[in-house]
XYZ file of C-alpha atoms in Angstrom:
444
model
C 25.984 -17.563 -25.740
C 24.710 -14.058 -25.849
C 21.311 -13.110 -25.795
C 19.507 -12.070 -28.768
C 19.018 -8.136 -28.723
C 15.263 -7.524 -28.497
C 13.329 -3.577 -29.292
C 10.979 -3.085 -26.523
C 7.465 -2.628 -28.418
C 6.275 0.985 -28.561
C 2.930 2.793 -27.849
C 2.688 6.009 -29.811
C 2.499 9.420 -28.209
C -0.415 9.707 -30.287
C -2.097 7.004 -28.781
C -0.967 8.073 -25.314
C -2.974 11.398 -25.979
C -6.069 9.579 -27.546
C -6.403 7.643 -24.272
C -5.809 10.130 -22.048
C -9.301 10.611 -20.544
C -9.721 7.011 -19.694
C -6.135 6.859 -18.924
C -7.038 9.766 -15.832
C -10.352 7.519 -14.681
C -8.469 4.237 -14.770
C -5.121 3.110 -16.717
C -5.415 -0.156 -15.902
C -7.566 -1.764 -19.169
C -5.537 0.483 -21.391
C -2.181 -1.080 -20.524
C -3.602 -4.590 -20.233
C -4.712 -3.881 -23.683
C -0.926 -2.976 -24.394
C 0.203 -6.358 -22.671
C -1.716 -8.198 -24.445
C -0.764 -6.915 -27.750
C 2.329 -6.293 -27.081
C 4.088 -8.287 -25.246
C 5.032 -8.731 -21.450
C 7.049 -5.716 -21.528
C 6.655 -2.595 -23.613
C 7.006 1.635 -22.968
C 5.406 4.526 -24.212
C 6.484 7.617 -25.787
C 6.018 10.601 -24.578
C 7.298 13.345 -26.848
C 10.514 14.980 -25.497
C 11.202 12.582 -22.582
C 12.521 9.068 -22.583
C 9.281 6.574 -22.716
C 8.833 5.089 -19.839
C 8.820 1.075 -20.053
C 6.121 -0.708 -18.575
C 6.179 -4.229 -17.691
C 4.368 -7.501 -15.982
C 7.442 -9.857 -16.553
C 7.883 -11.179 -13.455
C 11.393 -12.465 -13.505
C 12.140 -8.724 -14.582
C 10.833 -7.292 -11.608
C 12.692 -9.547 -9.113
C 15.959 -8.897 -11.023
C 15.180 -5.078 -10.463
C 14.238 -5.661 -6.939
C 16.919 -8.045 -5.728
C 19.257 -9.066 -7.992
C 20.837 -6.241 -9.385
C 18.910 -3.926 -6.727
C 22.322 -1.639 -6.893
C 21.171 -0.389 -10.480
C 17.906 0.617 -9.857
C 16.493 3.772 -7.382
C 12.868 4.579 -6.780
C 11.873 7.118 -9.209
C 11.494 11.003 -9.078
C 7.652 10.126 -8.417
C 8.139 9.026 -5.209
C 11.938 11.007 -4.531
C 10.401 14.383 -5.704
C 6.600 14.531 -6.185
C 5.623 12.424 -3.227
C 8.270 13.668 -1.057
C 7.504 17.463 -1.236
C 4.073 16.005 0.778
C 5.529 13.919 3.193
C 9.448 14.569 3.445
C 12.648 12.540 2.758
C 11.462 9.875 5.160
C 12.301 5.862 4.581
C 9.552 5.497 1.786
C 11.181 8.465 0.010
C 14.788 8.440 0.441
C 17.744 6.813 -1.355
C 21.222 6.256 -1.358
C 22.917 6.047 1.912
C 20.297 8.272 3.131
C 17.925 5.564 3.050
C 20.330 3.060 4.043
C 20.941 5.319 7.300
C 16.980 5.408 7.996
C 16.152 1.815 7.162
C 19.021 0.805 9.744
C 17.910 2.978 12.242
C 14.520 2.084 11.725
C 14.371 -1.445 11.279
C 14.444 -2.345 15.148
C 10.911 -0.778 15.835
C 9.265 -2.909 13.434
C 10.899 -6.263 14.693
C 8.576 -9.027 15.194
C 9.560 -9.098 19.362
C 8.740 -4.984 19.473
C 4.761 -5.246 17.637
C 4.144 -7.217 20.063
C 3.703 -4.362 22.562
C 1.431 -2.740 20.121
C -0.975 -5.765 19.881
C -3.773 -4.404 22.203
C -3.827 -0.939 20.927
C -4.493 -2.699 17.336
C -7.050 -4.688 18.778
C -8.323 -1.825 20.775
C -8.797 0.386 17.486
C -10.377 -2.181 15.233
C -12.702 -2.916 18.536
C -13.939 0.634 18.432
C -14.503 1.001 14.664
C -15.824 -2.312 13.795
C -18.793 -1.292 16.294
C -19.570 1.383 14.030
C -21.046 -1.288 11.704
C -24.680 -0.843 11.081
C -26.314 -4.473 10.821
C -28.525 -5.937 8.695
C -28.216 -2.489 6.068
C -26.217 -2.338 3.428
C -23.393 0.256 3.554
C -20.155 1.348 2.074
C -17.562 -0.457 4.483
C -14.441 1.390 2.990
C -15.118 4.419 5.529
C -14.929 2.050 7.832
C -11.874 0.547 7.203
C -10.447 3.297 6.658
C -11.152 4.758 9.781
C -9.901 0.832 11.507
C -6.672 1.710 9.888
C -5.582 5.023 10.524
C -6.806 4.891 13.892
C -5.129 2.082 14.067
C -1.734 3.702 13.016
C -2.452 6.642 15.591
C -3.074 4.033 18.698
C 0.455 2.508 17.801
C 2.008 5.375 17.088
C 0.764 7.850 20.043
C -1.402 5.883 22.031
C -3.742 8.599 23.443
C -1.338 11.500 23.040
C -3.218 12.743 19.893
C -6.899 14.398 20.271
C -9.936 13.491 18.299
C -9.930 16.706 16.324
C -6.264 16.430 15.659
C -6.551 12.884 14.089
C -9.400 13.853 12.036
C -7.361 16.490 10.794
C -4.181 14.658 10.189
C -6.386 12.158 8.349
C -7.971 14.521 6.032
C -4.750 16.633 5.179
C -2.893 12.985 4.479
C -5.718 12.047 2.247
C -5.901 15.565 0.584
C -2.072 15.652 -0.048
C -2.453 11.411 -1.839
C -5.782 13.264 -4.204
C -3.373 16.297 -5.332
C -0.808 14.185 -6.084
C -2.853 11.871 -8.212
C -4.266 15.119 -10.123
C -0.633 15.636 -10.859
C 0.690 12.400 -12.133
C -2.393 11.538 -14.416
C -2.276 15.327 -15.839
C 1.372 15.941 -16.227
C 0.640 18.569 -19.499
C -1.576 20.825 -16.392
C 1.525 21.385 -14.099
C 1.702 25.097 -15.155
C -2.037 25.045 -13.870
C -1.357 23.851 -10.806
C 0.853 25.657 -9.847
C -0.609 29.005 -11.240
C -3.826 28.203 -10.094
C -2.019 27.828 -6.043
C -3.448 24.294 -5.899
C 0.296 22.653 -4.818
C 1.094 25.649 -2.634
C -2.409 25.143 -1.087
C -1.824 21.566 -0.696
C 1.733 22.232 0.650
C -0.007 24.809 3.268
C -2.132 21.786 4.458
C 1.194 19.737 5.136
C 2.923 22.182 6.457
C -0.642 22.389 9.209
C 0.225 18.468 9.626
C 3.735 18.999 10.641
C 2.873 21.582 13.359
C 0.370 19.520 14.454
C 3.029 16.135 14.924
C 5.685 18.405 16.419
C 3.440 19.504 19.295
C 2.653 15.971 20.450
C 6.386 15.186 20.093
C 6.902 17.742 21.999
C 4.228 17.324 24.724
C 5.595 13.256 25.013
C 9.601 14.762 25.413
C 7.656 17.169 28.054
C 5.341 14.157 30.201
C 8.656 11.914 30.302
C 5.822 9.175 30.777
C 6.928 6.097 28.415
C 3.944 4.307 26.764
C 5.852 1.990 24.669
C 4.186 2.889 21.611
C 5.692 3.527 17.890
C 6.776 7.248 19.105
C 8.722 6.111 21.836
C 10.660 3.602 20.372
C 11.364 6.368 17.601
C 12.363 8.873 19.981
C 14.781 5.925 21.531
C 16.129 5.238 18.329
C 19.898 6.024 17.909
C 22.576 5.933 14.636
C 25.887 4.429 14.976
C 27.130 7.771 16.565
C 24.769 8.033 19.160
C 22.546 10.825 17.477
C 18.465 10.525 17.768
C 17.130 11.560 14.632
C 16.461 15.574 14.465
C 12.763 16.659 14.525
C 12.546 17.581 11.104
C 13.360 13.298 10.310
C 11.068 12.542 12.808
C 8.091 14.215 11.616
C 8.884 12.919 8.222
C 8.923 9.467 8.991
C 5.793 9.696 11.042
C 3.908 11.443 7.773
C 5.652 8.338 6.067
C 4.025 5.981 8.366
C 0.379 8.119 8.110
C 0.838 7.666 4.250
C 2.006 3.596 3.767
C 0.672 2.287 6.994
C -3.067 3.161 7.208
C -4.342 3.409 2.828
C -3.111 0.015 1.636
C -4.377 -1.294 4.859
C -7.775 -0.140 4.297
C -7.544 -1.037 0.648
C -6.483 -4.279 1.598
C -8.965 -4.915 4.315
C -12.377 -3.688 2.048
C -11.213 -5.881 -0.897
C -10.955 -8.657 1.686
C -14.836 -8.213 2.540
C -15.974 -7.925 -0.609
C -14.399 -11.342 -1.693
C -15.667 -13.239 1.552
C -19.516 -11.785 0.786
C -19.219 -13.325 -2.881
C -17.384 -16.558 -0.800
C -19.412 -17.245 2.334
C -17.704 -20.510 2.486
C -14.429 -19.076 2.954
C -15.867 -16.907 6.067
C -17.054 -20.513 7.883
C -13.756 -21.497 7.531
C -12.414 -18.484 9.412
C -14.904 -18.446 12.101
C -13.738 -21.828 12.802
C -10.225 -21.620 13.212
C -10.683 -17.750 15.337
C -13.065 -19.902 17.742
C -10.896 -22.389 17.792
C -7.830 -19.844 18.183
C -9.539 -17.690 20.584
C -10.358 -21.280 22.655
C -6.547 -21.849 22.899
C -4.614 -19.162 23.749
C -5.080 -15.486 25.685
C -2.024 -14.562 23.668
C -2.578 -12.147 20.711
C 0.324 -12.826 18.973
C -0.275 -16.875 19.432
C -4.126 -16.232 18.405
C -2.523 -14.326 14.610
C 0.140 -17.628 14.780
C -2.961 -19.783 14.790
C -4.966 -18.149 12.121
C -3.187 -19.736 9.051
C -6.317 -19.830 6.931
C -7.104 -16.245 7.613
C -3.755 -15.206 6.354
C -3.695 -16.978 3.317
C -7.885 -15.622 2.689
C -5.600 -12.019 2.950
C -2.769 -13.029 0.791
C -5.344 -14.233 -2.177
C -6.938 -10.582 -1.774
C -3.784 -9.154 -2.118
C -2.759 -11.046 -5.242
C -5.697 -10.115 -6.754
C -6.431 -6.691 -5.824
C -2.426 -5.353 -4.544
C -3.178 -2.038 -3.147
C 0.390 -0.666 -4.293
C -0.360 -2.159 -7.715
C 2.593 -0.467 -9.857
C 6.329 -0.771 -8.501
C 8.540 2.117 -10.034
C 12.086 2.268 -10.345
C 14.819 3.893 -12.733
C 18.392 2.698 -13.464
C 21.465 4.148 -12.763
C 23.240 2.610 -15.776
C 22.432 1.318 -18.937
C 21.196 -2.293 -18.522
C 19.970 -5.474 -20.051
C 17.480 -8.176 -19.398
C 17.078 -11.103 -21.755
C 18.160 -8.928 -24.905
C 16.304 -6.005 -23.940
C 18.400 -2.937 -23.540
C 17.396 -0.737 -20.852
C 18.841 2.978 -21.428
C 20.270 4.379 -18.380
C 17.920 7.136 -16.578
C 15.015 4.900 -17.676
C 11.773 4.730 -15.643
C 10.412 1.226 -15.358
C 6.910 0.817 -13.673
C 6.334 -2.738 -13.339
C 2.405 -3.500 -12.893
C 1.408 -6.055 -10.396
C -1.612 -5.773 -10.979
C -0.827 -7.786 -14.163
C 1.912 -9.813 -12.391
C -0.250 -11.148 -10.006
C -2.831 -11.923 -12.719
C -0.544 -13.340 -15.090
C -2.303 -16.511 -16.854
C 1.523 -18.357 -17.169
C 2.111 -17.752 -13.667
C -0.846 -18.786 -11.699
C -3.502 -21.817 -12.000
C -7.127 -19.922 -12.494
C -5.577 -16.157 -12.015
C -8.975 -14.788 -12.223
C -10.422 -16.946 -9.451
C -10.530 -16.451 -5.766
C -8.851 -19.638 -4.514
C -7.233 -19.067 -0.787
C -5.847 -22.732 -0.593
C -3.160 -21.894 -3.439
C -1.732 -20.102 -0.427
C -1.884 -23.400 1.706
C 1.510 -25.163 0.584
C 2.782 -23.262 -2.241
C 5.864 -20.514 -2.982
C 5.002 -17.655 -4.820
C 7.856 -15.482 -3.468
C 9.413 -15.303 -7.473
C 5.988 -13.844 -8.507
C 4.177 -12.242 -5.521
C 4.968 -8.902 -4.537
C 2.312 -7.471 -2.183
C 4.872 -5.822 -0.321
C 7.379 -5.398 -2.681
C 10.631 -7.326 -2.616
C 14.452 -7.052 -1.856
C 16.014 -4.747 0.578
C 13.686 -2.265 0.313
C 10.425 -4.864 0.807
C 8.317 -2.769 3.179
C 9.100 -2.106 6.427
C 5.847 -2.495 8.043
C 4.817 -5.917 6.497
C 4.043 -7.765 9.209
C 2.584 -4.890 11.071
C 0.450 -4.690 8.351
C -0.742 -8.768 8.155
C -1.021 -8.943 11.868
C -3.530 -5.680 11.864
C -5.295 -7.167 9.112
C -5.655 -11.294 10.531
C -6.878 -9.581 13.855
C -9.446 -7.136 11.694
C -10.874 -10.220 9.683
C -10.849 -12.605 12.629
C -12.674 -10.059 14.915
C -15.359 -9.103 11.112
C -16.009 -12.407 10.598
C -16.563 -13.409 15.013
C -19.206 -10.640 14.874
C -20.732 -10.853 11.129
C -22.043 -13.054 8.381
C -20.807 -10.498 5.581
C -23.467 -10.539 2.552
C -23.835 -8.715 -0.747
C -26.377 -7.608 -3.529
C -23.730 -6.676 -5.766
C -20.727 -9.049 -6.984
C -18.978 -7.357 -8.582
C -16.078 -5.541 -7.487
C -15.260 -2.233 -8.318
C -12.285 -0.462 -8.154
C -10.417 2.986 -8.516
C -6.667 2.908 -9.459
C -5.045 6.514 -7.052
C -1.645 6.241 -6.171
C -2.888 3.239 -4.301
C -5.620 0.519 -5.764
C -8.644 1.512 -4.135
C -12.355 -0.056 -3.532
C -15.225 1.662 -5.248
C -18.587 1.242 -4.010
C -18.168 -1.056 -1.206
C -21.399 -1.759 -0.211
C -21.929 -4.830 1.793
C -24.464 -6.401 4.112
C -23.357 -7.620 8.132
C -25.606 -9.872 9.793
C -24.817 -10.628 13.122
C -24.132 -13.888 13.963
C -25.196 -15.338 17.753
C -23.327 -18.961 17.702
């Protein structure tokens, strides 16, 4: 039996305008105002070009993702406006191009390879986590942010790249993410923009990065010292025929890798605080299992193995606050999902935020409840990392950095706060506001 043709609802243009200035500061109560009116799915107009469809249907976005993955292609915001920061590297590329990449890639991020990178994780969060001032309350995000991106540089370079040149590459990254915010919330300034030589200045900046990645590729071809790191096993890599990757691919995966690996991560890692202060229960838990972990094994990777209740305290922070919190795609043909028709070139932004918040989906969706992590499958619902064959590449990179970060906060610190509630800062990724949390030091 067919399925009965349903009309997407519409938002107006005219209430797309009215919005706009709370739309810039955050978008996210405006379209959960939409969702709730409107329905699971719905787009908005916007004048001359197609409206772009918004949606928190679940079983949508894992059709999109998996299912009939063949249809759908990341959109021009990540193929054109991202890429002219960072390059056509795996998070921007499509077609066989990223089918190439991902192939070539894929070994260096295999389960049996992070292990080698283990101690420089541990070795970064080690050094950053003692920049915690006790018993004062503070803004951790810097922190963390710091703990990831250093982290990223350790397994990427190892000590190859100076102090000054991270602190550059970190700034120029984080420059390039602000820019490109400025430019997808205020589409009707373009002309400004680029008038005003904001993008080309921005561009300039990138342009510094590159020359600053090509010279430690080039001093590591020069050393012929191997130090196992994520650079090495890049420079090993090899296509079908034989080729390495040219230098130009190489430098833009690494910018990939500065980009995805070290802002969700921090993100991630903040949110994760926060929620322990408010649940100091949650953080006993923890320290038991890491003493008990630590007890056990000398083993890293058997120590993250053993830290089940950690992991799922990270997956519940993820549900609730997802750090890429929108998934955008647009189809190559017309489609249709349960009567909706889905005009071919549409863009489709599918909010996980909502997804993951979704009152039919999940028992208390507001709460902070770990345990639901425990025993049950969420894999038709929960997309932290995205799904499909383009899921993220550095997934469990990602987890094992952030069990070893927690385990080693919560070993050191009682984590308090004045302040409950949590506020937050939709960019291109979902960031903390206002972090500010309290670290007694424990002595059991």
């Amino acid at each position: 039996m067919a399925t009965e043709e349903r009309k997407i609802p519409t938002v107006s243009l005219f209430r797309f305008y009215r919005n706009a200035g709370r739309i810039l500061r955050n978008p996210l109560p405006f379209h959960h105002e939409n969702f709730e009116n409107l329905g699971d799915t719905f787009q908005i107009e916007l004048g001359l070009r197609k409206p772009v469809i918004f949606s928190r249907n679940a079983a949508f976005a894992k059709y999109m993702l998996q299912t009939n993955h063949r249809n759908y292609q990341k959109s021009a915001i990540q193929t054109e406006d991202l890429a002219k920061y960072v390059g056509h590297g795996l998070l921007t590329a499509e077609g066989d191009h990223w089918k190439r990449q991902r192939k070539l890639l894929q070994p260096a991020f295999h389960k049996k390879q992070l292990v080698n990178l283990l101690d420089s994780i541990q070795s970064a969060i080690n050094t950053e986590l003692d920049r915690i001032r006790p018993n004062e309350s503070m803004d951790i995000f810097p922190v963390f942010n710091a703990l990831a991106f250093q982290t990223v540089v350790k397994s990427l370079f190892s000590s190859a790249a100076s102090q000054k040149e991270i602190d550059r590459l970190q700034f120029i990254t984080e420059a390039a993410q602000k820019m490109l915010v400025k430019e997808l919330r205020q589409p009707y300034k373009g002309w400004w923009f680029r008038l005003s030589g904001e993008i080309k200045h921005h561009l300039n900046l990138t342009g510094e990065a590159r020359e600053i990645l090509k010279k430690i590729v080039e001093d590591r071809k020069k050393s012929e010292i191997r130090h196992d790191d994520l650079l090495d096993m890049l420079l090993d890599a090899r296509y079908e025929n034989g080729e390495p990757m040219t230098e130009e691919q190489l430098i833009d995966e690494i910018l990939i890798l500065f980009t995805a690996g070290h802002e969700p991560t921090s993100n991630a890692l903040t949110f994760t605080a926060q929620l322990l202060a408010s649940h100091p229960q949650y953080q006993d838990t923890i320290f038991k299992e890491v003493k008990k972990a630590g007890n056990e094994t000398n083993s890293l990777m058997e120590f993250i193995q053993a830290c089940s209740f950690t992991q799922n305290v990270i997956e519940e922070s993820l549900r609730l606050y997802p750090p890429a919190y929108f998934i955008d795609r647009m189809n190559i043909e017309e489609d249709e999902f349960e009567g909706m028709t889905i005009p071919k070139g549409s863009s489709v932004l599918f909010s996980l935020y909502e997804i993951h918040r979704h009152k039919d989906l999940w028992d208390a969706p507001e709460s902070f409840k770990p345990e639901r992590f425990a025993d049950g499958d969420f894999s038709s619902q929960y997309f932290p990392f995205g799904a499909g064959p383009r899921k993220c590449i550095g997934n469990n990179f990602a987890m094992y950095e952030m069990i070893l970060a927690v385990a080693e906060l919560v070993s050191r610190y009682y984590i308090r706060t004045e302040d409950p509630e949590i506020k937050i800062k939709p960019l291109i990724t979902l960031k903390p506001k206002q972090a500010y949390l309290i670290f007694e030091e424990r002595f059991e």
